[in-house]
PDB file of C-alpha atoms in Angstrom:
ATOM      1  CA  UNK A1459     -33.042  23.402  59.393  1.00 64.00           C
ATOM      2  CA  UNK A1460     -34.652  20.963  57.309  1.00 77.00           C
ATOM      3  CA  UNK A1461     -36.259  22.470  53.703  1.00 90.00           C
ATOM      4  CA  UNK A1462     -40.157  21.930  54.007  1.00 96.00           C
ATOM      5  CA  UNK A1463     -41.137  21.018  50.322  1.00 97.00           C
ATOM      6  CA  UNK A1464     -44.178  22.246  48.013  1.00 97.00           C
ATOM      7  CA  UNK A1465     -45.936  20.021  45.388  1.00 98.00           C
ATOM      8  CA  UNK A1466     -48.723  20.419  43.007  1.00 96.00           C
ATOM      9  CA  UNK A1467     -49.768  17.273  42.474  1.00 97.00           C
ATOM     10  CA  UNK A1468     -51.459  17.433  39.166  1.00 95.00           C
ATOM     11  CA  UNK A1469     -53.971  15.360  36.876  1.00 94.00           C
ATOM     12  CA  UNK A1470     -51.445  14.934  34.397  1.00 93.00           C
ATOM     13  CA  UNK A1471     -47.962  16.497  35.809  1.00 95.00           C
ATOM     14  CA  UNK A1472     -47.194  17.095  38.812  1.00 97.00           C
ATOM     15  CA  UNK A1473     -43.941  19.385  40.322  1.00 97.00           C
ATOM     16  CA  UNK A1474     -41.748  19.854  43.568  1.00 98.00           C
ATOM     17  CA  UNK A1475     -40.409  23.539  45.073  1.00 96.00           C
ATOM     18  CA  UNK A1476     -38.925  25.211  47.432  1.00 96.00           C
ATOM     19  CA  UNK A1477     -38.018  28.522  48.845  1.00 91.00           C
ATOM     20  CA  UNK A1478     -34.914  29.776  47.154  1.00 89.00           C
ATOM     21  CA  UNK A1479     -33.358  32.493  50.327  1.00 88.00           C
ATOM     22  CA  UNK A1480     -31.385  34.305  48.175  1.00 88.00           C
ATOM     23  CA  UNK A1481     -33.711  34.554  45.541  1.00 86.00           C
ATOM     24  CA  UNK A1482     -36.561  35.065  47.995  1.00 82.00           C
ATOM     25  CA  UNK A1483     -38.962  33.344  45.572  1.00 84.00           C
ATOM     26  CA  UNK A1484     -40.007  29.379  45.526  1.00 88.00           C
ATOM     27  CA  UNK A1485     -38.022  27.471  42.584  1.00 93.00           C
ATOM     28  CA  UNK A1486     -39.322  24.676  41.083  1.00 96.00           C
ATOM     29  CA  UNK A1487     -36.692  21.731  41.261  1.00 97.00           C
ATOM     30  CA  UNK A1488     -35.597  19.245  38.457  1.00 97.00           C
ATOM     31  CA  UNK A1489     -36.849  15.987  38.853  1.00 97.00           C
ATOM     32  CA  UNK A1490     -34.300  12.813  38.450  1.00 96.00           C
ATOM     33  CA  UNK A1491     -34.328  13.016  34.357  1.00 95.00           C
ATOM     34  CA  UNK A1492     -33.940  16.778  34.863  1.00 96.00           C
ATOM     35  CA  UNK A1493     -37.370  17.972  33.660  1.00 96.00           C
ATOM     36  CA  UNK A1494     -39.198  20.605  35.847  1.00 96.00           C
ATOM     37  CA  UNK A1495     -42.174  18.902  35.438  1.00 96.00           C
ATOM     38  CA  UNK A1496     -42.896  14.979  35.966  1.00 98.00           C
ATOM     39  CA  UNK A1497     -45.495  13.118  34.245  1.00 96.00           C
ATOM     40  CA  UNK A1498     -48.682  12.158  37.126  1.00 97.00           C
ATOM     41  CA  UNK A1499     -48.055   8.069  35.783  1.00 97.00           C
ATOM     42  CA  UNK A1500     -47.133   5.022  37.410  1.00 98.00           C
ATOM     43  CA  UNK A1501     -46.310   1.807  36.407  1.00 97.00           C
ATOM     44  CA  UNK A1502     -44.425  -1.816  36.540  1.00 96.00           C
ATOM     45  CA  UNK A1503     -41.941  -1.968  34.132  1.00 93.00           C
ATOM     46  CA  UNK A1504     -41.032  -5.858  32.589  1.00 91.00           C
ATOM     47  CA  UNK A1505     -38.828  -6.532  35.874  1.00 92.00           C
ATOM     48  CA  UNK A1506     -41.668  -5.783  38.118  1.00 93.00           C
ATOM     49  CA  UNK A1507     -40.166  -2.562  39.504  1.00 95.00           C
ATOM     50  CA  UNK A1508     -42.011   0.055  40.486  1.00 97.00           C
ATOM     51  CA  UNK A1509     -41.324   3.343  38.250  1.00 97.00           C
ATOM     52  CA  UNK A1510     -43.133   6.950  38.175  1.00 98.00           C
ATOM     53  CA  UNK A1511     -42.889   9.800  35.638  1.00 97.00           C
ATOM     54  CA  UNK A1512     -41.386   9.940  32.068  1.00 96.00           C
ATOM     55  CA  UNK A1513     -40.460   6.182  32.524  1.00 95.00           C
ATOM     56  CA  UNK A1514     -44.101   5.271  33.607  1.00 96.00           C
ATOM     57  CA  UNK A1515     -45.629   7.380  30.537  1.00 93.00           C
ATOM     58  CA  UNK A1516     -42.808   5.532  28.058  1.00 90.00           C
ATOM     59  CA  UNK A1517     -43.782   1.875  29.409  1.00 90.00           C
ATOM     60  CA  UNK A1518     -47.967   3.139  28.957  1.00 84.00           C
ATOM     61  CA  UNK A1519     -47.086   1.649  25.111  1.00 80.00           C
ATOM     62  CA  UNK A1520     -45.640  -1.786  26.154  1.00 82.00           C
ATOM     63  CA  UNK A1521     -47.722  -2.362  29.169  1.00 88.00           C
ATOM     64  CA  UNK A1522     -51.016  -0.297  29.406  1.00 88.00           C
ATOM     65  CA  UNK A1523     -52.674  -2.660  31.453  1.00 91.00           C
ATOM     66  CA  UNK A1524     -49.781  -2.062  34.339  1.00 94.00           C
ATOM     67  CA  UNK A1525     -49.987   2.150  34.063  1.00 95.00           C
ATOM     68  CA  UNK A1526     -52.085   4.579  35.550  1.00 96.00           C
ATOM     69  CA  UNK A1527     -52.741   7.818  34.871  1.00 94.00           C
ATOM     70  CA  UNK A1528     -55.497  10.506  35.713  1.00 93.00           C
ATOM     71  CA  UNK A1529     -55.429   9.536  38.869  1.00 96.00           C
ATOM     72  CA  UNK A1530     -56.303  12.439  40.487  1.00 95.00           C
ATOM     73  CA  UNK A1531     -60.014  12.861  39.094  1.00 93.00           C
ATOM     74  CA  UNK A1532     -60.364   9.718  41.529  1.00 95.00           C
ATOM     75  CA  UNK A1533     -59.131  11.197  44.677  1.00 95.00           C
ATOM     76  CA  UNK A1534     -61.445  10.319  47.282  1.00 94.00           C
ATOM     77  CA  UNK A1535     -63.732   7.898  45.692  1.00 96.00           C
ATOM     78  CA  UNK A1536     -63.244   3.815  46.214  1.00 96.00           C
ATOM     79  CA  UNK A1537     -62.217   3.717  42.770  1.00 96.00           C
ATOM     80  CA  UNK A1538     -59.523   0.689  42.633  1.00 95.00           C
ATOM     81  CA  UNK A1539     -57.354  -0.340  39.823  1.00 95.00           C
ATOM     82  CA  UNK A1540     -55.704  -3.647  39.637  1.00 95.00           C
ATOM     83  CA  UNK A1541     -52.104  -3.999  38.334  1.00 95.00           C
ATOM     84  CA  UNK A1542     -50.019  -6.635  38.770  1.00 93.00           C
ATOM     85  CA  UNK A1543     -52.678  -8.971  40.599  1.00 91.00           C
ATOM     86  CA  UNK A1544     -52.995  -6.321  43.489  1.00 95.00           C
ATOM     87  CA  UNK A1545     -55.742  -3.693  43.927  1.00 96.00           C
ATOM     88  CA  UNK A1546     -54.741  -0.286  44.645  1.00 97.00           C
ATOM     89  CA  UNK A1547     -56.673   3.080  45.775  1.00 97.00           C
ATOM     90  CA  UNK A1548     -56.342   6.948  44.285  1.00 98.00           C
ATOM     91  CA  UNK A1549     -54.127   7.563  47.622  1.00 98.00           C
ATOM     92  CA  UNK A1550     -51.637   4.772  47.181  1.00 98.00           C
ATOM     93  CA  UNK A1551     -50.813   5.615  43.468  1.00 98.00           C
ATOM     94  CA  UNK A1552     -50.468   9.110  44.584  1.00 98.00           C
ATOM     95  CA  UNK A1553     -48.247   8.205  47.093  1.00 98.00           C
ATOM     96  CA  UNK A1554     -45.761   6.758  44.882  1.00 98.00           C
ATOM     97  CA  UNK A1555     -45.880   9.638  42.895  1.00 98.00           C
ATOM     98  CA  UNK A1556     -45.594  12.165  45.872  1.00 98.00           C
ATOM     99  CA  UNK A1557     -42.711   9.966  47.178  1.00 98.00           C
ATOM    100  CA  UNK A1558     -40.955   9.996  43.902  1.00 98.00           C
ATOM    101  CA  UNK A1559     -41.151  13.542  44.208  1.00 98.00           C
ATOM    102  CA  UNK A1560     -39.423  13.900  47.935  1.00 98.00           C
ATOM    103  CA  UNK A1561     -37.058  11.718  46.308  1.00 97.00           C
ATOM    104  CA  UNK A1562     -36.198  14.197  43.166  1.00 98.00           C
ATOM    105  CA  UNK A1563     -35.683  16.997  46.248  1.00 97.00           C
ATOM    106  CA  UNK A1564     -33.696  15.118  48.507  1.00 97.00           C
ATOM    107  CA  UNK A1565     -31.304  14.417  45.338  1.00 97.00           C
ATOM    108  CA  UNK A1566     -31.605  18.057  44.137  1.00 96.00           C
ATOM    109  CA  UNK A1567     -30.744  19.131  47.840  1.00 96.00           C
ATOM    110  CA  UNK A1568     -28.501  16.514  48.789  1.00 95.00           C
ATOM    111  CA  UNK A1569     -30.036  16.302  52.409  1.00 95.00           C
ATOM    112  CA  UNK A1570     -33.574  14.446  53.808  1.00 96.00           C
ATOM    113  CA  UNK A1571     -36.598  15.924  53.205  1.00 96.00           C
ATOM    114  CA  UNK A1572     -39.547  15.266  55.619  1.00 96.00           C
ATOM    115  CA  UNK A1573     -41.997  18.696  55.453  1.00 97.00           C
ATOM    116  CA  UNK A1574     -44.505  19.566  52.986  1.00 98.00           C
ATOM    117  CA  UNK A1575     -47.188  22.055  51.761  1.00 97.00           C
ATOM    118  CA  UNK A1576     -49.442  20.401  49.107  1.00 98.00           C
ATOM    119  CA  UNK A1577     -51.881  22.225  46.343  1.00 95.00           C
ATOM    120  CA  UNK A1578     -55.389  20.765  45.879  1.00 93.00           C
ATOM    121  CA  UNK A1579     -58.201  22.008  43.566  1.00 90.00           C
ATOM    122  CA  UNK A1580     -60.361  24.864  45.865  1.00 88.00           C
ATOM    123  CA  UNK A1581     -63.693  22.460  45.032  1.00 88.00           C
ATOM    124  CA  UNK A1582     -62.161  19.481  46.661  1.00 92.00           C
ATOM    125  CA  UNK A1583     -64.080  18.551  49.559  1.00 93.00           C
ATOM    126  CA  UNK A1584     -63.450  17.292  53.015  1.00 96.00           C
ATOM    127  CA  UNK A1585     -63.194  13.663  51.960  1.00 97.00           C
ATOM    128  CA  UNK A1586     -60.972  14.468  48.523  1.00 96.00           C
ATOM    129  CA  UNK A1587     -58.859  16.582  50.777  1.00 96.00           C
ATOM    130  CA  UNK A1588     -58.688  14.063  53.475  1.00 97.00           C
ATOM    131  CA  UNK A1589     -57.741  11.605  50.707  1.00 98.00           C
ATOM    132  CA  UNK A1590     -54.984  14.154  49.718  1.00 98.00           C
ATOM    133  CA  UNK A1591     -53.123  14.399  52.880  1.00 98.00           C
ATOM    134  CA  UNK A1592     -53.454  10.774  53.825  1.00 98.00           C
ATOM    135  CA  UNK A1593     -51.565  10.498  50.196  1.00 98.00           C
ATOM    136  CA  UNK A1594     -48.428  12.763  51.483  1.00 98.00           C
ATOM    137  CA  UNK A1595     -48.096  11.050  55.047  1.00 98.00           C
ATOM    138  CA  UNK A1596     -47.974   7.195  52.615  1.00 98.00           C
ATOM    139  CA  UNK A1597     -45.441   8.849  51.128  1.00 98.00           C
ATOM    140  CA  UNK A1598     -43.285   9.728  54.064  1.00 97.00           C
ATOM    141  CA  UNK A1599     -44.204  13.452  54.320  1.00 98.00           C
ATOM    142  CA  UNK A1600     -45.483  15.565  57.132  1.00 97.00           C
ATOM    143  CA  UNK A1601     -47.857  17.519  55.263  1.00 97.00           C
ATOM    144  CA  UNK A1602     -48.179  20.883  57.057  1.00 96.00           C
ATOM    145  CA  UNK A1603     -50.875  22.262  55.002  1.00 95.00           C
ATOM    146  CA  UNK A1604     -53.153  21.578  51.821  1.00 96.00           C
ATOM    147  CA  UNK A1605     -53.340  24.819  50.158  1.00 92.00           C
ATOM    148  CA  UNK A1606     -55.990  25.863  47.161  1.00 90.00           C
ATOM    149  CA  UNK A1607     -54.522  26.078  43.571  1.00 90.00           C
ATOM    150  CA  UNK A1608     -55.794  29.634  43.254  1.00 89.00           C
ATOM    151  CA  UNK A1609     -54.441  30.826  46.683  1.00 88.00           C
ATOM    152  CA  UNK A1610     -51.353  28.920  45.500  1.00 88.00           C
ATOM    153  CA  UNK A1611     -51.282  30.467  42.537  1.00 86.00           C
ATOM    154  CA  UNK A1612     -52.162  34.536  44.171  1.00 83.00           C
ATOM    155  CA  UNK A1613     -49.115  33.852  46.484  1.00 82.00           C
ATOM    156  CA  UNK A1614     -46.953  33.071  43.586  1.00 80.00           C
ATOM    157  CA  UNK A1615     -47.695  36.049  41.767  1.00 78.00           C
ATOM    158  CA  UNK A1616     -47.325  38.178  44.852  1.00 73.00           C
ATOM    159  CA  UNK A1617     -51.021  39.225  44.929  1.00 69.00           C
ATOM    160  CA  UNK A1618     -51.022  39.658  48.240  1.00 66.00           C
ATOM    161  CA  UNK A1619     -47.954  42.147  48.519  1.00 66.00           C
ATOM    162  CA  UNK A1620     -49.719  43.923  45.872  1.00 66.00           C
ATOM    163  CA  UNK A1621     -52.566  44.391  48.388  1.00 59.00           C
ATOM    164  CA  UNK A1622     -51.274  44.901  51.593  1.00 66.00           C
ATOM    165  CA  UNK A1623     -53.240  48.213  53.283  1.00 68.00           C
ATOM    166  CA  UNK A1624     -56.492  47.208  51.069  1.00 77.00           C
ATOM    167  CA  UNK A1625     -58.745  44.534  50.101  1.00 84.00           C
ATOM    168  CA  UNK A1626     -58.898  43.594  46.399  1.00 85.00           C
ATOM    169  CA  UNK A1627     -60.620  40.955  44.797  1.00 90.00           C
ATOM    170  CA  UNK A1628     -58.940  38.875  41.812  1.00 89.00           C
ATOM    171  CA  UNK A1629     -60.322  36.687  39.597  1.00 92.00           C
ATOM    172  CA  UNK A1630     -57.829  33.442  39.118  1.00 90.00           C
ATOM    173  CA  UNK A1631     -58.288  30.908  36.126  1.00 90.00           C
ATOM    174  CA  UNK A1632     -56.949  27.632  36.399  1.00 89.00           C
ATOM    175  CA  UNK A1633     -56.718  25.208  33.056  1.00 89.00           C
ATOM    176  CA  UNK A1634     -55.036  22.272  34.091  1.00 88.00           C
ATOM    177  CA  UNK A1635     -54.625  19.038  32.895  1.00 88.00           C
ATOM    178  CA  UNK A1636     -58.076  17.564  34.417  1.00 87.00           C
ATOM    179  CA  UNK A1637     -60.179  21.056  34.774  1.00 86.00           C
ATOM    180  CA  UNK A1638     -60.763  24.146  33.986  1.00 89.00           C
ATOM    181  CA  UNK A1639     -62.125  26.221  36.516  1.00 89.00           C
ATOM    182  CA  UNK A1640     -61.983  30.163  38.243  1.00 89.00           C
ATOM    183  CA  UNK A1641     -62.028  31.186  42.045  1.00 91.00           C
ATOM    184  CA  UNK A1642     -62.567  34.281  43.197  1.00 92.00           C
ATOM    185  CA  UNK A1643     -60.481  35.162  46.132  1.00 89.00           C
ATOM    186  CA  UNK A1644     -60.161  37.975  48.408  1.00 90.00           C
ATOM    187  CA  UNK A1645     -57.142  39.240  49.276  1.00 87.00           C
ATOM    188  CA  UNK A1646     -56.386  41.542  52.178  1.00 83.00           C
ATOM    189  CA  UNK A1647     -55.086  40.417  55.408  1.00 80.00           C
ATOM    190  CA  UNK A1648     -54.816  36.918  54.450  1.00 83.00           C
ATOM    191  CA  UNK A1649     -55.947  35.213  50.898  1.00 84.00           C
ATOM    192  CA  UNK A1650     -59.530  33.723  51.298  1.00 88.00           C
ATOM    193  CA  UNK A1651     -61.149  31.779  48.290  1.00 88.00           C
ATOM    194  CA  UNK A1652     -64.966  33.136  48.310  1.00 91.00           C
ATOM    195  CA  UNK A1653     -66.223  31.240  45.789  1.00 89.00           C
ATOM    196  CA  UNK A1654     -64.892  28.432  43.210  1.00 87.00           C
ATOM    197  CA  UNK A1655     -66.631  26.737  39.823  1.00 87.00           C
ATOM    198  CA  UNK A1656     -66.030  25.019  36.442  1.00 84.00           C
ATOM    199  CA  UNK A1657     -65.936  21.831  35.008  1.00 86.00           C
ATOM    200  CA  UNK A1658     -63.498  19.412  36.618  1.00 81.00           C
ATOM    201  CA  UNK A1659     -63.708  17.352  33.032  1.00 83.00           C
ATOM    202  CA  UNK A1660     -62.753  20.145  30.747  1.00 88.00           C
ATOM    203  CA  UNK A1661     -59.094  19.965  30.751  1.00 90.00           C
ATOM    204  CA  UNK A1662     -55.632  19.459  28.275  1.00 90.00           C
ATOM    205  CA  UNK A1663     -56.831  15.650  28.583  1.00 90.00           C
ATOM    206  CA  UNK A1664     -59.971  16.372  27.423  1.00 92.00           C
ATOM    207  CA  UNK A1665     -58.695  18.708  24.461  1.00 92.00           C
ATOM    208  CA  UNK A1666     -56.948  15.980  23.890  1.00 93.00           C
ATOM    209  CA  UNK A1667     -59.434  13.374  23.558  1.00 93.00           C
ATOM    210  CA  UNK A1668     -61.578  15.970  21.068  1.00 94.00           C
ATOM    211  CA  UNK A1669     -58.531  16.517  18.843  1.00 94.00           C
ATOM    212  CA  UNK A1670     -58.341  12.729  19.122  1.00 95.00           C
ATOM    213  CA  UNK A1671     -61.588  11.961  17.932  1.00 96.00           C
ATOM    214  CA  UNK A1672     -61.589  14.511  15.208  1.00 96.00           C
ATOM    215  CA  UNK A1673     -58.830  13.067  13.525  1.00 95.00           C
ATOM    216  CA  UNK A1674     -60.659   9.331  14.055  1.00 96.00           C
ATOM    217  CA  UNK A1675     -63.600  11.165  12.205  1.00 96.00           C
ATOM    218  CA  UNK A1676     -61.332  12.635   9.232  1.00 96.00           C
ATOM    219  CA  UNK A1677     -59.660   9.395   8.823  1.00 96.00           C
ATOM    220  CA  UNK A1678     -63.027   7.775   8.140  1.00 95.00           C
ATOM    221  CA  UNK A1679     -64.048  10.158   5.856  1.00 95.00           C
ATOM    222  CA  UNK A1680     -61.042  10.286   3.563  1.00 95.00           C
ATOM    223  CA  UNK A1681     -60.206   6.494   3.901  1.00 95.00           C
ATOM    224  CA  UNK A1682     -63.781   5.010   2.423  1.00 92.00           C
ATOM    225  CA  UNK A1683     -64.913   4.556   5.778  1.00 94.00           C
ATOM    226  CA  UNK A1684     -61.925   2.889   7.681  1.00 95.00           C
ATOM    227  CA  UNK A1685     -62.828   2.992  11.558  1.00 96.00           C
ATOM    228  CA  UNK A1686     -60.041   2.656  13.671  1.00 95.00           C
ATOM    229  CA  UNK A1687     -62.080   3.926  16.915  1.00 93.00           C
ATOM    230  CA  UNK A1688     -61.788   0.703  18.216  1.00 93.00           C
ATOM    231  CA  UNK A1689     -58.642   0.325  17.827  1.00 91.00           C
ATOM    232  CA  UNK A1690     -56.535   1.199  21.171  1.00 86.00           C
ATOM    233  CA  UNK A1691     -53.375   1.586  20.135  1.00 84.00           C
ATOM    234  CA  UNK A1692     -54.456   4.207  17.584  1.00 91.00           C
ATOM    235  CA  UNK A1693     -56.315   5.802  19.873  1.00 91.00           C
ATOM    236  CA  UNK A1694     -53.350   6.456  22.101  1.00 85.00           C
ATOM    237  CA  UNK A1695     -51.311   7.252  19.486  1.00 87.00           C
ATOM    238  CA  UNK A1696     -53.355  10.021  18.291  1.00 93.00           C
ATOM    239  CA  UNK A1697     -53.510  11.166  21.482  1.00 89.00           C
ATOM    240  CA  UNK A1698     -50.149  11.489  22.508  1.00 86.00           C
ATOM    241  CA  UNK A1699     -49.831  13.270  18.921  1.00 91.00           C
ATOM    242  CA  UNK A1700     -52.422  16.025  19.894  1.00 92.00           C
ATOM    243  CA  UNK A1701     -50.645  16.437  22.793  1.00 89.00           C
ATOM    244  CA  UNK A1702     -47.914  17.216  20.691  1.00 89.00           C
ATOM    245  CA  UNK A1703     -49.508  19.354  18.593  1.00 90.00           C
ATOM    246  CA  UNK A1704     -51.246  21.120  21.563  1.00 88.00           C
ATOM    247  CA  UNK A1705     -47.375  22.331  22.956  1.00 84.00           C
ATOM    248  CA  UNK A1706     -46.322  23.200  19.761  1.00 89.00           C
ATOM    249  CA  UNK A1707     -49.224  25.820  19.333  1.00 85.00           C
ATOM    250  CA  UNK A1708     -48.747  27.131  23.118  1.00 74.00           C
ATOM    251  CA  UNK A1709     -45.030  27.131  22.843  1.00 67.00           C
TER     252      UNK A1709
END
């Protein structure tokens, strides 16, 4: 019987699972440079080839005008961005992320994979979800279900075990790399999500950015006023150094 896949698809990283038998728990599978995690960024490369992940992040230095990132704050909005010479939508470059990610489980399995269960933010609406699954079926999947990150996340942590006889309510906080928000969810004979909220621009990209811009401020300061603000490739520098910085302190 074929594996049927699960992927959170994330503002920044994104990963691919699926239920271990023995081990009667989902595991999170390696992706093709072995990382449990894969970076939510595509982009050409010199050749023209399409690539996704750490290779997509890498070539954001050389070619930033051919990389996207973020995409997912987009999702289901007619927000294009041109790369290339050709104009694509939020689904498409979610698609080739999603399909790099079948591909990482098919090579981690060593058979096809067609099936999958996809997380999305509990606040998406009809049109971001729609957006969502139309993503997975671009990228070759039969997407069985979109499920919310919180009721994701309850299952998981076997909430719902935890509950079974009663009804108890939970409290689940999500920081991601895009938002920062809390559901509260019901559990009892199935997980329901009665009520979501937070900020979906208050996320590790947006940490980020501060720590950024703080160290564009203390630059100024102790360099007689030298502004590099404008500069770009500072700016992503810095960036990718408070991101740094930022695992280092949670690690």
């Amino acid at each position: 019987m074929a594996k049927i896949i699960g992927i959170d698809l994330g503002t920044t990283y994104s990963a691919v699972s699926v239920w271990d038998d023995k081990k009667k728990e989902a595991v999170i599978l390696d992706n093709l440079r072995g990382n449990r995690t894969t970076p939510s960024v595509v982009s050409f490369n010199k050749a023209g080839e399409l690539i996704v992940g750490e290779d997509a992040k890498q070539n954001l230095w050389a070619a930033p005008e051919d990389t996207v990132s973020q995409i997912k704050r987009e999702m289901g909005t007619d927000f294009h961005v041109t790369m290339r010479g050709k104009e694509y939508n939020p689904q498409t470059i979610s698609a080739f992320i999603l399909r790099y990610l079948k591909q990482c489980a098919e090579a981690k399995l060593g058979e096809p994979v067609y099936d999958a269960v996809i997380t999305c933010p509990a606040y998406f609406t009809e049109v971001q979800r729609s957006a969502t699954r139309d993503a997975g079926i671009m990228a070759g999947l039969n997407v069985h279900q979109l499920i919310n990150e919180p009721t994701s996340a309850a299952i998981a942590f076997g909430l719902e075990k935890r509950a079974e006889g009663e009804k108890k309510i939970y409290a689940v906080y999500d920081l991601g790399g895009g938002t920062f928000d809390v559901s509260i969810i019901e559990i009892g004979d199935e997980i329901t999500v009665l009520g979501t909220g937070g900020d979906p621009r208050l996320g590790g990209l947006d940490m980020d950015e501060a720590v950024m811009k703080w160290a564009l401020r203390q630059i100024k300061q102790q360099n007689n006023g030298l502004d590099l603000s404008a500069d770009e490739s500072v700016r992503r520098r810095l960036k990718v150094e408070a991101e740094q910085i930022k695992k280092t302190l949670v690690g």
